[in-house]
PDB file of C-alpha atoms in Angstrom:
ATOM      1  CA  MET E   1     -52.415  43.505 137.224  1.00 53.00           C
ATOM      2  CA  MET E   2     -50.004  45.471 139.428  1.00 61.00           C
ATOM      3  CA  ARG E   3     -47.069  44.007 137.480  1.00 67.00           C
ATOM      4  CA  LYS E   4     -48.618  45.169 134.191  1.00 64.00           C
ATOM      5  CA  ASP E   5     -49.212  48.646 135.598  1.00 74.00           C
ATOM      6  CA  LEU E   6     -45.621  48.817 136.784  1.00 73.00           C
ATOM      7  CA  GLY E   7     -44.351  47.698 133.388  1.00 75.00           C
ATOM      8  CA  PHE E   8     -46.480  50.304 131.650  1.00 75.00           C
ATOM      9  CA  ARG E   9     -45.190  53.070 133.951  1.00 79.00           C
ATOM     10  CA  LEU E  10     -41.597  51.987 133.460  1.00 80.00           C
ATOM     11  CA  GLY E  11     -42.032  51.794 129.677  1.00 77.00           C
ATOM     12  CA  THR E  12     -43.538  55.256 129.335  1.00 80.00           C
ATOM     13  CA  GLY E  13     -40.979  56.625 131.793  1.00 82.00           C
ATOM     14  CA  LEU E  14     -38.236  55.164 129.616  1.00 86.00           C
ATOM     15  CA  PHE E  15     -39.448  57.184 126.627  1.00 83.00           C
ATOM     16  CA  GLY E  16     -39.314  60.342 128.727  1.00 81.00           C
ATOM     17  CA  ALA E  17     -35.814  59.445 129.910  1.00 88.00           C
ATOM     18  CA  VAL E  18     -34.688  58.920 126.299  1.00 89.00           C
ATOM     19  CA  LEU E  19     -35.930  62.397 125.380  1.00 87.00           C
ATOM     20  CA  LEU E  20     -34.075  63.911 128.339  1.00 88.00           C
ATOM     21  CA  ALA E  21     -30.950  61.973 127.382  1.00 92.00           C
ATOM     22  CA  ILE E  22     -31.097  63.318 123.821  1.00 92.00           C
ATOM     23  CA  VAL E  23     -31.258  66.916 125.064  1.00 88.00           C
ATOM     24  CA  CYS E  24     -28.367  66.324 127.463  1.00 91.00           C
ATOM     25  CA  ALA E  25     -26.356  64.603 124.724  1.00 92.00           C
ATOM     26  CA  ILE E  26     -26.828  67.572 122.391  1.00 91.00           C
ATOM     27  CA  GLY E  27     -25.664  69.972 125.096  1.00 91.00           C
ATOM     28  CA  TYR E  28     -22.663  67.789 125.948  1.00 92.00           C
ATOM     29  CA  GLU E  29     -21.592  67.487 122.335  1.00 92.00           C
ATOM     30  CA  LEU E  30     -21.862  71.230 121.761  1.00 92.00           C
ATOM     31  CA  VAL E  31     -19.706  71.890 124.826  1.00 92.00           C
ATOM     32  CA  ARG E  32     -17.138  69.286 123.771  1.00 92.00           C
ATOM     33  CA  GLN E  33     -16.873  70.531 120.197  1.00 92.00           C
ATOM     34  CA  SER E  34     -16.557  74.168 121.281  1.00 91.00           C
ATOM     35  CA  MET E  35     -13.977  73.563 124.013  1.00 92.00           C
ATOM     36  CA  ALA E  36     -11.102  75.049 121.984  1.00 90.00           C
ATOM     37  CA  SER E  37     -12.962  78.355 121.641  1.00 90.00           C
ATOM     38  CA  ILE E  38     -14.083  78.338 125.276  1.00 90.00           C
ATOM     39  CA  GLN E  39     -10.517  77.787 126.500  1.00 90.00           C
ATOM     40  CA  LYS E  40      -8.969  80.482 124.303  1.00 89.00           C
ATOM     41  CA  PHE E  41     -11.525  83.303 124.519  1.00 87.00           C
ATOM     42  CA  GLY E  42     -13.447  82.568 127.707  1.00 84.00           C
ATOM     43  CA  LEU E  43     -16.147  85.107 128.532  1.00 82.00           C
ATOM     44  CA  ALA E  44     -14.530  87.615 126.176  1.00 86.00           C
ATOM     45  CA  PHE E  45     -16.063  85.639 123.333  1.00 87.00           C
ATOM     46  CA  TRP E  46     -19.489  87.031 124.259  1.00 85.00           C
ATOM     47  CA  ARG E  47     -18.282  90.644 124.697  1.00 86.00           C
ATOM     48  CA  THR E  48     -16.093  91.017 121.589  1.00 87.00           C
ATOM     49  CA  ASP E  49     -17.529  92.333 118.331  1.00 87.00           C
ATOM     50  CA  VAL E  50     -14.609  91.350 116.062  1.00 88.00           C
ATOM     51  CA  TRP E  51     -15.229  88.405 113.752  1.00 89.00           C
ATOM     52  CA  ASP E  52     -12.094  87.817 111.681  1.00 87.00           C
ATOM     53  CA  PRO E  53     -11.485  84.162 110.728  1.00 87.00           C
ATOM     54  CA  VAL E  54      -8.263  85.062 108.862  1.00 84.00           C
ATOM     55  CA  ALA E  55      -6.689  86.580 111.976  1.00 85.00           C
ATOM     56  CA  GLY E  56      -8.210  83.975 114.281  1.00 85.00           C
ATOM     57  CA  GLN E  57     -10.215  86.566 116.235  1.00 88.00           C
ATOM     58  CA  PHE E  58     -13.767  85.586 117.077  1.00 90.00           C
ATOM     59  CA  GLY E  59     -16.393  87.494 119.005  1.00 88.00           C
ATOM     60  CA  ALA E  60     -20.073  86.575 119.136  1.00 89.00           C
ATOM     61  CA  LEU E  61     -21.510  89.910 120.272  1.00 90.00           C
ATOM     62  CA  PRO E  62     -22.806  91.005 116.820  1.00 92.00           C
ATOM     63  CA  PHE E  63     -24.619  87.694 116.376  1.00 93.00           C
ATOM     64  CA  ILE E  64     -26.088  87.663 119.878  1.00 91.00           C
ATOM     65  CA  TRP E  65     -27.231  91.257 119.400  1.00 93.00           C
ATOM     66  CA  GLY E  66     -28.732  90.541 115.985  1.00 93.00           C
ATOM     67  CA  THR E  67     -30.586  87.463 117.227  1.00 93.00           C
ATOM     68  CA  LEU E  68     -32.088  89.136 120.287  1.00 91.00           C
ATOM     69  CA  TYR E  69     -32.807  92.442 118.524  1.00 94.00           C
ATOM     70  CA  SER E  70     -34.600  90.858 115.568  1.00 94.00           C
ATOM     71  CA  SER E  71     -36.607  88.539 117.826  1.00 93.00           C
ATOM     72  CA  ILE E  72     -37.695  91.322 120.187  1.00 93.00           C
ATOM     73  CA  VAL E  73     -38.741  93.616 117.330  1.00 94.00           C
ATOM     74  CA  ALA E  74     -40.589  90.695 115.725  1.00 94.00           C
ATOM     75  CA  LEU E  75     -42.460  90.070 118.981  1.00 93.00           C
ATOM     76  CA  ALA E  76     -43.390  93.745 119.231  1.00 94.00           C
ATOM     77  CA  ILE E  77     -44.951  93.473 115.762  1.00 94.00           C
ATOM     78  CA  SER E  78     -46.517  90.023 116.029  1.00 93.00           C
ATOM     79  CA  THR E  79     -47.928  89.976 119.570  1.00 93.00           C
ATOM     80  CA  PRO E  80     -50.818  92.453 119.054  1.00 93.00           C
ATOM     81  CA  ILE E  81     -51.742  90.777 115.747  1.00 94.00           C
ATOM     82  CA  ALA E  82     -51.574  87.245 117.176  1.00 93.00           C
ATOM     83  CA  LEU E  83     -53.580  88.240 120.244  1.00 93.00           C
ATOM     84  CA  GLY E  84     -56.180  89.954 118.077  1.00 92.00           C
ATOM     85  CA  ILE E  85     -56.543  86.830 115.935  1.00 92.00           C
ATOM     86  CA  ALA E  86     -56.896  84.641 119.038  1.00 92.00           C
ATOM     87  CA  VAL E  87     -59.529  86.904 120.602  1.00 92.00           C
ATOM     88  CA  PHE E  88     -61.535  87.142 117.387  1.00 93.00           C
ATOM     89  CA  ILE E  89     -61.553  83.395 116.738  1.00 91.00           C
ATOM     90  CA  SER E  90     -62.345  82.376 120.322  1.00 88.00           C
ATOM     91  CA  GLU E  91     -64.735  85.169 121.315  1.00 86.00           C
ATOM     92  CA  LEU E  92     -66.213  87.015 118.337  1.00 88.00           C
ATOM     93  CA  CYS E  93     -65.935  84.899 115.209  1.00 88.00           C
ATOM     94  CA  PRO E  94     -69.143  83.402 113.694  1.00 89.00           C
ATOM     95  CA  ALA E  95     -69.243  79.618 113.869  1.00 86.00           C
ATOM     96  CA  TRP E  96     -69.180  79.173 110.077  1.00 89.00           C
ATOM     97  CA  LEU E  97     -65.987  81.232 109.787  1.00 89.00           C
ATOM     98  CA  ARG E  98     -64.099  79.834 112.777  1.00 89.00           C
ATOM     99  CA  GLN E  99     -62.696  76.639 111.257  1.00 89.00           C
ATOM    100  CA  PRO E 100     -61.524  78.271 107.981  1.00 89.00           C
ATOM    101  CA  LEU E 101     -59.678  80.938 109.973  1.00 90.00           C
ATOM    102  CA  VAL E 102     -58.103  78.338 112.246  1.00 89.00           C
ATOM    103  CA  PHE E 103     -57.011  76.363 109.180  1.00 89.00           C
ATOM    104  CA  LEU E 104     -55.501  79.413 107.465  1.00 88.00           C
ATOM    105  CA  THR E 105     -53.690  80.485 110.635  1.00 86.00           C
ATOM    106  CA  GLU E 106     -52.186  77.046 111.140  1.00 84.00           C
ATOM    107  CA  LEU E 107     -51.312  76.863 107.439  1.00 86.00           C
ATOM    108  CA  LEU E 108     -48.872  79.738 107.953  1.00 86.00           C
ATOM    109  CA  ALA E 109     -46.936  77.547 110.380  1.00 84.00           C
ATOM    110  CA  ALA E 110     -46.662  74.765 107.766  1.00 86.00           C
ATOM    111  CA  ILE E 111     -45.029  76.925 105.084  1.00 89.00           C
ATOM    112  CA  PRO E 112     -41.296  76.059 104.788  1.00 90.00           C
ATOM    113  CA  SER E 113     -38.792  78.641 105.928  1.00 90.00           C
ATOM    114  CA  ILE E 114     -37.140  78.836 102.512  1.00 91.00           C
ATOM    115  CA  VAL E 115     -40.488  79.839 100.970  1.00 93.00           C
ATOM    116  CA  TYR E 116     -40.756  82.678 103.450  1.00 93.00           C
ATOM    117  CA  GLY E 117     -37.240  83.680 102.456  1.00 92.00           C
ATOM    118  CA  LEU E 118     -38.100  83.797  98.769  1.00 94.00           C
ATOM    119  CA  TRP E 119     -41.199  85.846  99.523  1.00 94.00           C
ATOM    120  CA  GLY E 120     -39.034  88.149 101.591  1.00 93.00           C
ATOM    121  CA  ILE E 121     -36.538  88.692  98.760  1.00 93.00           C
ATOM    122  CA  PHE E 122     -39.069  89.314  96.004  1.00 95.00           C
ATOM    123  CA  VAL E 123     -41.869  91.077  97.907  1.00 94.00           C
ATOM    124  CA  LEU E 124     -40.841  92.208 101.380  1.00 93.00           C
ATOM    125  CA  VAL E 125     -37.383  93.641 100.652  1.00 94.00           C
ATOM    126  CA  PRO E 126     -38.583  95.954  97.822  1.00 94.00           C
ATOM    127  CA  ALA E 127     -41.463  97.143 100.025  1.00 93.00           C
ATOM    128  CA  VAL E 128     -39.132  97.826 102.954  1.00 93.00           C
ATOM    129  CA  ARG E 129     -36.683  99.590 100.633  1.00 93.00           C
ATOM    130  CA  ALA E 130     -39.468 101.876  99.417  1.00 93.00           C
ATOM    131  CA  LEU E 131     -40.516 102.545 103.017  1.00 91.00           C
ATOM    132  CA  GLU E 132     -36.964 103.366 104.033  1.00 89.00           C
ATOM    133  CA  ALA E 133     -36.500 105.677 101.043  1.00 89.00           C
ATOM    134  CA  ALA E 134     -39.743 107.483 101.948  1.00 90.00           C
ATOM    135  CA  THR E 135     -38.705 107.986 105.576  1.00 89.00           C
ATOM    136  CA  PRO E 136     -38.446 111.733 106.340  1.00 90.00           C
ATOM    137  CA  GLN E 137     -34.945 113.079 106.668  1.00 87.00           C
ATOM    138  CA  SER E 138     -35.690 114.272 110.181  1.00 86.00           C
ATOM    139  CA  LEU E 139     -36.282 110.669 111.265  1.00 87.00           C
ATOM    140  CA  ARG E 140     -33.232 109.476 109.346  1.00 87.00           C
ATOM    141  CA  GLN E 141     -31.089 111.504 111.738  1.00 87.00           C
ATOM    142  CA  LEU E 142     -32.140 109.260 114.613  1.00 89.00           C
ATOM    143  CA  PRO E 143     -29.964 106.191 115.323  1.00 88.00           C
ATOM    144  CA  LEU E 144     -33.021 103.940 114.993  1.00 90.00           C
ATOM    145  CA  PHE E 145     -33.595 104.942 111.345  1.00 90.00           C
ATOM    146  CA  SER E 146     -30.098 105.797 110.146  1.00 88.00           C
ATOM    147  CA  GLY E 147     -28.341 104.134 107.239  1.00 84.00           C
ATOM    148  CA  PRO E 148     -28.881 103.726 103.491  1.00 85.00           C
ATOM    149  CA  PRO E 149     -32.238 102.382 102.234  1.00 87.00           C
ATOM    150  CA  LEU E 150     -31.004  98.967 101.137  1.00 88.00           C
ATOM    151  CA  GLY E 151     -34.118  96.972 101.950  1.00 89.00           C
ATOM    152  CA  VAL E 152     -32.103  94.079 103.376  1.00 92.00           C
ATOM    153  CA  GLY E 153     -31.503  94.616 107.059  1.00 92.00           C
ATOM    154  CA  MET E 154     -32.960  94.348 110.526  1.00 94.00           C
ATOM    155  CA  LEU E 155     -36.423  95.666 109.628  1.00 93.00           C
ATOM    156  CA  SER E 156     -36.954  93.082 106.884  1.00 94.00           C
ATOM    157  CA  ALA E 157     -35.752  90.291 109.179  1.00 94.00           C
ATOM    158  CA  ALA E 158     -38.036  91.425 112.007  1.00 94.00           C
ATOM    159  CA  VAL E 159     -41.091  91.628 109.733  1.00 95.00           C
ATOM    160  CA  ILE E 160     -40.556  88.185 108.226  1.00 95.00           C
ATOM    161  CA  LEU E 161     -39.979  86.740 111.712  1.00 94.00           C
ATOM    162  CA  ALA E 162     -43.204  88.374 112.887  1.00 94.00           C
ATOM    163  CA  VAL E 163     -45.145  86.707 110.067  1.00 93.00           C
ATOM    164  CA  MET E 164     -43.623  83.336 110.967  1.00 92.00           C
ATOM    165  CA  VAL E 165     -44.284  83.737 114.705  1.00 92.00           C
ATOM    166  CA  ILE E 166     -47.934  84.829 114.441  1.00 92.00           C
ATOM    167  CA  PRO E 167     -49.440  81.331 113.862  1.00 91.00           C
ATOM    168  CA  PHE E 168     -47.609  79.875 116.872  1.00 88.00           C
ATOM    169  CA  SER E 169     -48.526  82.647 119.301  1.00 89.00           C
ATOM    170  CA  SER E 170     -52.113  82.948 118.093  1.00 91.00           C
ATOM    171  CA  SER E 171     -52.763  79.179 118.235  1.00 89.00           C
ATOM    172  CA  VAL E 172     -51.478  78.843 121.798  1.00 87.00           C
ATOM    173  CA  SER E 173     -53.289  82.019 122.892  1.00 89.00           C
ATOM    174  CA  ARG E 174     -56.509  80.687 121.396  1.00 90.00           C
ATOM    175  CA  GLU E 175     -56.188  77.430 123.333  1.00 88.00           C
ATOM    176  CA  VAL E 176     -55.442  79.351 126.526  1.00 87.00           C
ATOM    177  CA  LEU E 177     -58.552  81.501 126.066  1.00 88.00           C
ATOM    178  CA  LYS E 178     -60.609  78.345 125.506  1.00 86.00           C
ATOM    179  CA  SER E 179     -59.403  77.062 128.881  1.00 84.00           C
ATOM    180  CA  VAL E 180     -60.818  80.093 130.714  1.00 85.00           C
ATOM    181  CA  PRO E 181     -63.863  78.864 132.698  1.00 84.00           C
ATOM    182  CA  ALA E 182     -67.204  80.025 131.336  1.00 83.00           C
ATOM    183  CA  ALA E 183     -68.057  81.192 134.849  1.00 83.00           C
ATOM    184  CA  GLN E 184     -65.550  84.023 134.456  1.00 82.00           C
ATOM    185  CA  ARG E 185     -67.436  85.499 131.510  1.00 82.00           C
ATOM    186  CA  GLU E 186     -70.838  84.768 133.050  1.00 83.00           C
ATOM    187  CA  ALA E 187     -69.841  86.523 136.263  1.00 86.00           C
ATOM    188  CA  ALA E 188     -68.734  89.564 134.281  1.00 85.00           C
ATOM    189  CA  TYR E 189     -72.056  89.680 132.413  1.00 85.00           C
ATOM    190  CA  ALA E 190     -73.952  89.219 135.677  1.00 86.00           C
ATOM    191  CA  LEU E 191     -72.230  92.312 137.055  1.00 85.00           C
ATOM    192  CA  GLY E 192     -73.391  94.332 134.057  1.00 86.00           C
ATOM    193  CA  ALA E 193     -70.183  94.202 131.999  1.00 85.00           C
ATOM    194  CA  THR E 194     -70.249  94.803 128.268  1.00 86.00           C
ATOM    195  CA  ARG E 195     -68.920  92.204 125.852  1.00 85.00           C
ATOM    196  CA  PHE E 196     -65.636  94.090 125.587  1.00 87.00           C
ATOM    197  CA  GLU E 197     -65.282  94.164 129.370  1.00 88.00           C
ATOM    198  CA  ALA E 198     -66.081  90.448 129.620  1.00 88.00           C
ATOM    199  CA  ILE E 199     -63.395  89.677 127.024  1.00 88.00           C
ATOM    200  CA  ARG E 200     -60.959  91.876 128.905  1.00 89.00           C
ATOM    201  CA  ALA E 201     -61.742  89.940 132.090  1.00 87.00           C
ATOM    202  CA  ALA E 202     -61.049  86.673 130.244  1.00 87.00           C
ATOM    203  CA  LEU E 203     -57.769  88.079 128.958  1.00 88.00           C
ATOM    204  CA  PHE E 204     -56.780  89.106 132.467  1.00 86.00           C
ATOM    205  CA  TYR E 205     -57.565  85.630 133.754  1.00 84.00           C
ATOM    206  CA  ALA E 206     -55.518  84.076 130.935  1.00 83.00           C
ATOM    207  CA  ARG E 207     -52.612  86.533 131.166  1.00 84.00           C
ATOM    208  CA  THR E 208     -50.084  83.945 132.358  1.00 80.00           C
ATOM    209  CA  GLY E 209     -50.850  81.583 129.515  1.00 81.00           C
ATOM    210  CA  ILE E 210     -50.782  84.406 126.985  1.00 87.00           C
ATOM    211  CA  VAL E 211     -47.352  85.427 128.209  1.00 84.00           C
ATOM    212  CA  GLY E 212     -46.310  81.811 127.766  1.00 81.00           C
ATOM    213  CA  ALA E 213     -47.626  81.851 124.200  1.00 84.00           C
ATOM    214  CA  VAL E 214     -45.633  84.995 123.455  1.00 87.00           C
ATOM    215  CA  MET E 215     -42.505  83.389 124.867  1.00 84.00           C
ATOM    216  CA  LEU E 216     -43.077  80.315 122.712  1.00 82.00           C
ATOM    217  CA  GLY E 217     -43.101  82.653 119.727  1.00 85.00           C
ATOM    218  CA  PHE E 218     -39.922  84.245 121.051  1.00 88.00           C
ATOM    219  CA  GLY E 219     -38.223  80.855 121.159  1.00 83.00           C
ATOM    220  CA  ARG E 220     -39.391  80.188 117.592  1.00 84.00           C
ATOM    221  CA  ALA E 221     -37.949  83.495 116.421  1.00 89.00           C
ATOM    222  CA  LEU E 222     -34.588  82.914 118.113  1.00 88.00           C
ATOM    223  CA  GLY E 223     -33.786  79.800 116.119  1.00 83.00           C
ATOM    224  CA  GLU E 224     -35.061  80.804 112.678  1.00 87.00           C
ATOM    225  CA  THR E 225     -32.325  80.450 110.049  1.00 87.00           C
ATOM    226  CA  MET E 226     -32.991  80.465 106.319  1.00 89.00           C
ATOM    227  CA  ALA E 227     -35.641  83.161 105.994  1.00 91.00           C
ATOM    228  CA  VAL E 228     -33.665  85.558 108.190  1.00 93.00           C
ATOM    229  CA  THR E 229     -30.389  84.754 106.435  1.00 92.00           C
ATOM    230  CA  MET E 230     -31.896  85.732 103.087  1.00 92.00           C
ATOM    231  CA  VAL E 231     -33.121  89.188 104.158  1.00 93.00           C
ATOM    232  CA  ILE E 232     -31.023  90.456 107.089  1.00 93.00           C
ATOM    233  CA  GLY E 233     -27.929  91.426 105.089  1.00 90.00           C
ATOM    234  CA  ASN E 234     -25.426  89.262 107.046  1.00 90.00           C
ATOM    235  CA  ASN E 235     -23.124  92.018 108.281  1.00 90.00           C
ATOM    236  CA  PRO E 236     -21.480  91.296 111.692  1.00 90.00           C
ATOM    237  CA  LYS E 237     -21.899  94.799 113.125  1.00 89.00           C
ATOM    238  CA  VAL E 238     -23.718  95.896 116.265  1.00 90.00           C
ATOM    239  CA  SER E 239     -26.156  98.644 115.304  1.00 90.00           C
ATOM    240  CA  LEU E 240     -29.343 100.110 116.730  1.00 92.00           C
ATOM    241  CA  SER E 241     -30.604 101.036 113.256  1.00 92.00           C
ATOM    242  CA  LEU E 242     -33.519  99.072 111.815  1.00 92.00           C
ATOM    243  CA  PHE E 243     -32.211  99.862 108.330  1.00 92.00           C
ATOM    244  CA  ALA E 244     -28.707  98.459 108.870  1.00 91.00           C
ATOM    245  CA  PRO E 245     -27.719  94.965 107.632  1.00 93.00           C
ATOM    246  CA  GLN E 246     -26.906  92.751 110.611  1.00 93.00           C
ATOM    247  CA  TYR E 247     -26.379  89.086 111.486  1.00 93.00           C
ATOM    248  CA  THR E 248     -27.867  86.371 113.716  1.00 93.00           C
ATOM    249  CA  MET E 249     -26.391  83.328 115.424  1.00 92.00           C
ATOM    250  CA  ALA E 250     -28.308  80.823 113.321  1.00 91.00           C
ATOM    251  CA  ALA E 251     -27.428  82.667 110.104  1.00 91.00           C
ATOM    252  CA  VAL E 252     -23.674  82.755 110.727  1.00 92.00           C
ATOM    253  CA  ILE E 253     -23.636  79.018 111.496  1.00 92.00           C
ATOM    254  CA  ALA E 254     -25.543  78.228 108.302  1.00 89.00           C
ATOM    255  CA  ASN E 255     -23.381  80.503 106.144  1.00 90.00           C
ATOM    256  CA  GLU E 256     -19.898  79.748 107.469  1.00 89.00           C
ATOM    257  CA  PHE E 257     -19.946  76.221 108.882  1.00 87.00           C
ATOM    258  CA  THR E 258     -18.816  74.612 105.647  1.00 83.00           C
ATOM    259  CA  GLU E 259     -16.069  77.243 105.274  1.00 83.00           C
ATOM    260  CA  ALA E 260     -14.479  76.604 108.685  1.00 80.00           C
ATOM    261  CA  ALA E 261     -10.960  75.635 107.673  1.00 79.00           C
ATOM    262  CA  ASP E 262      -9.337  75.218 111.106  1.00 86.00           C
ATOM    263  CA  GLU E 263     -10.243  73.851 114.502  1.00 88.00           C
ATOM    264  CA  LEU E 264     -10.607  77.219 116.270  1.00 90.00           C
ATOM    265  CA  TYR E 265     -12.927  78.600 113.584  1.00 91.00           C
ATOM    266  CA  LEU E 266     -15.134  75.517 113.808  1.00 91.00           C
ATOM    267  CA  ALA E 267     -15.124  75.605 117.611  1.00 92.00           C
ATOM    268  CA  ALA E 268     -16.202  79.266 117.590  1.00 91.00           C
ATOM    269  CA  LEU E 269     -19.163  78.447 115.357  1.00 92.00           C
ATOM    270  CA  VAL E 270     -20.137  75.516 117.563  1.00 93.00           C
ATOM    271  CA  GLU E 271     -19.929  77.745 120.645  1.00 91.00           C
ATOM    272  CA  ILE E 272     -22.383  80.141 118.997  1.00 92.00           C
ATOM    273  CA  GLY E 273     -24.652  77.139 118.526  1.00 92.00           C
ATOM    274  CA  LEU E 274     -24.204  76.299 122.200  1.00 91.00           C
ATOM    275  CA  VAL E 275     -25.398  79.686 123.440  1.00 86.00           C
ATOM    276  CA  LEU E 276     -28.311  79.604 120.988  1.00 90.00           C
ATOM    277  CA  PHE E 277     -29.232  76.147 122.289  1.00 90.00           C
ATOM    278  CA  VAL E 278     -29.151  77.332 125.919  1.00 85.00           C
ATOM    279  CA  ILE E 279     -31.175  80.499 125.267  1.00 82.00           C
ATOM    280  CA  THR E 280     -33.807  78.649 123.253  1.00 84.00           C
ATOM    281  CA  LEU E 281     -34.065  75.909 125.868  1.00 84.00           C
ATOM    282  CA  LEU E 282     -34.525  78.415 128.683  1.00 81.00           C
ATOM    283  CA  VAL E 283     -37.133  80.460 126.817  1.00 78.00           C
ATOM    284  CA  ASN E 284     -39.213  77.443 125.796  1.00 76.00           C
ATOM    285  CA  SER E 285     -38.984  75.860 129.253  1.00 79.00           C
ATOM    286  CA  LEU E 286     -40.162  79.037 130.941  1.00 76.00           C
ATOM    287  CA  SER E 287     -43.026  79.451 128.505  1.00 71.00           C
ATOM    288  CA  ARG E 288     -44.168  75.869 129.073  1.00 74.00           C
ATOM    289  CA  LEU E 289     -44.084  76.377 132.837  1.00 76.00           C
ATOM    290  CA  LEU E 290     -46.255  79.460 132.496  1.00 70.00           C
ATOM    291  CA  ILE E 291     -48.794  77.642 130.318  1.00 66.00           C
ATOM    292  CA  TRP E 292     -48.955  74.683 132.696  1.00 75.00           C
ATOM    293  CA  SER E 293     -49.437  77.086 135.592  1.00 72.00           C
ATOM    294  CA  MET E 294     -52.358  78.681 133.766  1.00 63.00           C
ATOM    295  CA  ALA E 295     -53.970  75.314 133.014  1.00 65.00           C
ATOM    296  CA  ARG E 296     -53.565  74.158 136.622  1.00 71.00           C
ATOM    297  CA  THR E 297     -55.119  77.358 137.976  1.00 67.00           C
ATOM    298  CA  ALA E 298     -58.099  77.044 135.627  1.00 58.00           C
ATOM    299  CA  LYS E 299     -58.591  73.413 136.617  1.00 65.00           C
ATOM    300  CA  GLN E 300     -58.497  74.252 140.314  1.00 67.00           C
ATOM    301  CA  THR E 301     -61.020  77.043 139.783  1.00 61.00           C
ATOM    302  CA  MET E 302     -63.399  74.757 137.922  1.00 57.00           C
ATOM    303  CA  THR E 303     -63.042  72.091 140.636  1.00 62.00           C
ATOM    304  CA  ALA E 304     -63.765  74.587 143.381  1.00 58.00           C
ATOM    305  CA  GLU E 305     -66.914  75.948 141.691  1.00 52.00           C
ATOM    306  CA  PRO E 306     -70.127  74.329 143.012  1.00 49.00           C
ATOM    307  CA  THR E 307     -72.440  72.637 140.578  1.00 41.00           C
ATOM    308  CA  PRO E 308     -75.889  74.218 139.996  1.00 37.00           C
ATOM    309  CA  ALA E 309     -77.522  71.399 141.964  1.00 35.00           C
ATOM    310  CA  ALA E 310     -75.176  71.848 144.908  1.00 39.00           C
ATOM    311  CA  ALA E 311     -75.661  75.582 144.822  1.00 39.00           C
ATOM    312  CA  ALA E 312     -79.443  75.158 144.859  1.00 36.00           C
ATOM    313  CA  ALA E 313     -79.206  72.765 147.787  1.00 39.00           C
TER     314      ALA E 313
END
């Protein structure tokens, strides 16, 4: 029996080791393929905003800026909506409506990225263009709203990313709220709290897991390619304006990888993939750690609570 248990542990451990080896192999290959760019540009590659394949000058700053800027703006839009959906489904939704809403929310995550991109071109971009054209001239003087009303640009990319991130963040937030011990809500009601105050107490208890859910959405937004490529404008310029066409790391790899005619050009694109890989890995790892921390805390709390029989005794 002990030999079978040992074999089972070794077998399952082997699968985990294979997964770790795959991640390490991807990182190694990205470093190896981008070595020519790393050796020539060094750290200047991340600080330079010139992207000129003809002259052999490559700088990733516009793509890093575009990726982080679009993802952060998307989180600012999606987080309140995703949290509201999670709270409604887990705390306020009638039982007959809960499963249809869960199904529709998860259905958004199953829609292919290219479909989101087509919706963005035909529906979102004209709507954003109309919004930009209607922006008062006084606001257009600000750097955040400067530029021509093209429709394609940072605002369109951020909105479409927000729509794509909402099902991920809301689903994880909903599961985190479900893990909050019922004693937390019951204690709040026992102290005379209203329903809103009891929900707020549950949210406070689940704050670590909710932050983890938001960071999972952030990692999802960082790596999105096709939908963003179709609506962001693909202009390698660093700009604070939401109306300006910009570029992301995933988009430049998708657009220019097949056009890389020399070794340095290809290595520069692979190095952009390397930094995207590292950032995404760090964000998702941190979010998972936060969610596990939340689950462990809830489990410890439930274990420490006395049963009704023990309390009566």
